[in-house]
Amino acid sequence: MKKVTVVLFLMLGSITFAQSIDYNTKKGFAVNGYDVVAYFEGQASNGDKKFSTEYDGAKFKFSTQENLDKFMANPSKFTPQYGGYCAYAIAKSGKKVSVNPETFEIRDGKLYLFYNTGRTNTLKLWTKESPKKLQAKADKNWEKIKNK
């Protein structure tokens, strides 16, 4: 009986801590270790390991204790759309593409991140091509790939 209880406990524990979506966790942290709360203050700031937490199975870093506290009070408000993958790529191709964490947009109270390397800045393409339409496409595509 003890063996069954331990196995059941371990199975439930792994279910409890599994991610509900696939987060882009380059460098071991969501958003490459950038502070998701700072984006809402108009800044792209690197987080510090001493101000870190885990939410929905992903690790997040913050630049200050105050930002960590804000996140802990309402984590879903600050988590990036599409797991922190490029919003434009999700919309256009339904593919998960890494981002430049300094290329972002807050739209309708949500954080969107974008690929930006060389001559390709997908934030500029996103704004030029109708964010509302792209957002609707990305939402549909994300439903299909968010757990893969």
PDB file of C-alpha atoms in Angstrom, residues 68-124:
ATOM      1  CA  LEU A  68       8.867  40.212  -7.839  1.00  0.00           C
ATOM      2  CA  ASP A  69       6.149  41.140  -5.335  1.00  0.00           C
ATOM      3  CA  LYS A  70       3.998  42.694  -8.075  1.00  0.00           C
ATOM      4  CA  PHE A  71       4.358  39.545 -10.157  1.00  0.00           C
ATOM      5  CA  MET A  72       3.488  37.272  -7.228  1.00  0.00           C
ATOM      6  CA  ALA A  73       0.328  39.300  -6.572  1.00  0.00           C
ATOM      7  CA  ASN A  74      -0.957  38.749 -10.143  1.00  0.00           C
ATOM      8  CA  PRO A  75       1.330  36.562 -12.286  1.00  0.00           C
ATOM      9  CA  SER A  76      -1.087  36.108 -15.189  1.00  0.00           C
ATOM     10  CA  LYS A  77      -1.119  39.882 -15.729  1.00  0.00           C
ATOM     11  CA  PHE A  78       2.611  39.917 -16.438  1.00  0.00           C
ATOM     12  CA  THR A  79       3.320  36.654 -18.254  1.00  0.00           C
ATOM     13  CA  PRO A  80       4.130  37.190 -21.925  1.00  0.00           C
ATOM     14  CA  GLN A  81       1.713  36.210 -24.665  1.00  0.00           C
ATOM     15  CA  TYR A  82       2.475  33.015 -26.587  1.00  0.00           C
ATOM     16  CA  GLY A  83       4.875  31.798 -23.917  1.00  0.00           C
ATOM     17  CA  GLY A  84       7.345  34.550 -24.743  1.00  0.00           C
ATOM     18  CA  TYR A  85       7.883  33.415 -28.337  1.00  0.00           C
ATOM     19  CA  CYS A  86       7.759  35.882 -31.233  1.00  0.00           C
ATOM     20  CA  ALA A  87       4.168  37.083 -31.630  1.00  0.00           C
ATOM     21  CA  TYR A  88       4.666  37.843 -35.324  1.00  0.00           C
ATOM     22  CA  ALA A  89       6.043  34.362 -36.114  1.00  0.00           C
ATOM     23  CA  ILE A  90       3.196  32.698 -34.204  1.00  0.00           C
ATOM     24  CA  ALA A  91       0.714  34.733 -36.272  1.00  0.00           C
ATOM     25  CA  LYS A  92       2.336  34.318 -39.683  1.00  0.00           C
ATOM     26  CA  SER A  93       3.645  30.758 -39.606  1.00  0.00           C
ATOM     27  CA  GLY A  94       2.416  29.140 -36.401  1.00  0.00           C
ATOM     28  CA  LYS A  95       6.033  28.512 -35.407  1.00  0.00           C
ATOM     29  CA  LYS A  96       7.799  29.164 -32.126  1.00  0.00           C
ATOM     30  CA  VAL A  97      10.658  31.568 -32.778  1.00  0.00           C
ATOM     31  CA  SER A  98      12.998  32.991 -30.146  1.00  0.00           C
ATOM     32  CA  VAL A  99      12.932  36.705 -29.466  1.00  0.00           C
ATOM     33  CA  ASN A 100      15.136  39.657 -28.785  1.00  0.00           C
ATOM     34  CA  PRO A 101      13.882  40.435 -25.255  1.00  0.00           C
ATOM     35  CA  GLU A 102      14.464  44.142 -25.850  1.00  0.00           C
ATOM     36  CA  THR A 103      11.943  44.204 -28.705  1.00  0.00           C
ATOM     37  CA  PHE A 104       8.510  44.276 -27.119  1.00  0.00           C
ATOM     38  CA  GLU A 105       5.116  45.891 -27.094  1.00  0.00           C
ATOM     39  CA  ILE A 106       2.453  46.299 -24.436  1.00  0.00           C
ATOM     40  CA  ARG A 107      -0.911  46.163 -26.223  1.00  0.00           C
ATOM     41  CA  ASP A 108      -4.251  46.051 -24.420  1.00  0.00           C
ATOM     42  CA  GLY A 109      -2.436  45.390 -21.146  1.00  0.00           C
ATOM     43  CA  LYS A 110      -0.537  42.363 -22.477  1.00  0.00           C
ATOM     44  CA  LEU A 111       3.146  41.775 -23.181  1.00  0.00           C
ATOM     45  CA  TYR A 112       4.171  40.766 -26.719  1.00  0.00           C
ATOM     46  CA  LEU A 113       7.769  39.922 -27.655  1.00  0.00           C
ATOM     47  CA  PHE A 114       9.411  39.899 -31.078  1.00  0.00           C
ATOM     48  CA  TYR A 115      12.342  38.570 -33.076  1.00  0.00           C
ATOM     49  CA  ASN A 116      14.776  41.334 -34.038  1.00  0.00           C
ATOM     50  CA  THR A 117      18.092  40.451 -35.633  1.00  0.00           C
ATOM     51  CA  GLY A 118      19.959  42.016 -38.530  1.00  0.00           C
ATOM     52  CA  ARG A 119      17.471  43.636 -40.879  1.00  0.00           C
ATOM     53  CA  THR A 120      14.464  41.732 -39.578  1.00  0.00           C
ATOM     54  CA  ASN A 121      12.527  43.504 -36.847  1.00  0.00           C
ATOM     55  CA  THR A 122       9.206  41.688 -36.558  1.00  0.00           C
ATOM     56  CA  LEU A 123       7.782  44.359 -34.234  1.00  0.00           C
ATOM     57  CA  LYS A 124       7.933  46.808 -37.147  1.00  0.00           C
TER      58      LYS A 124
END
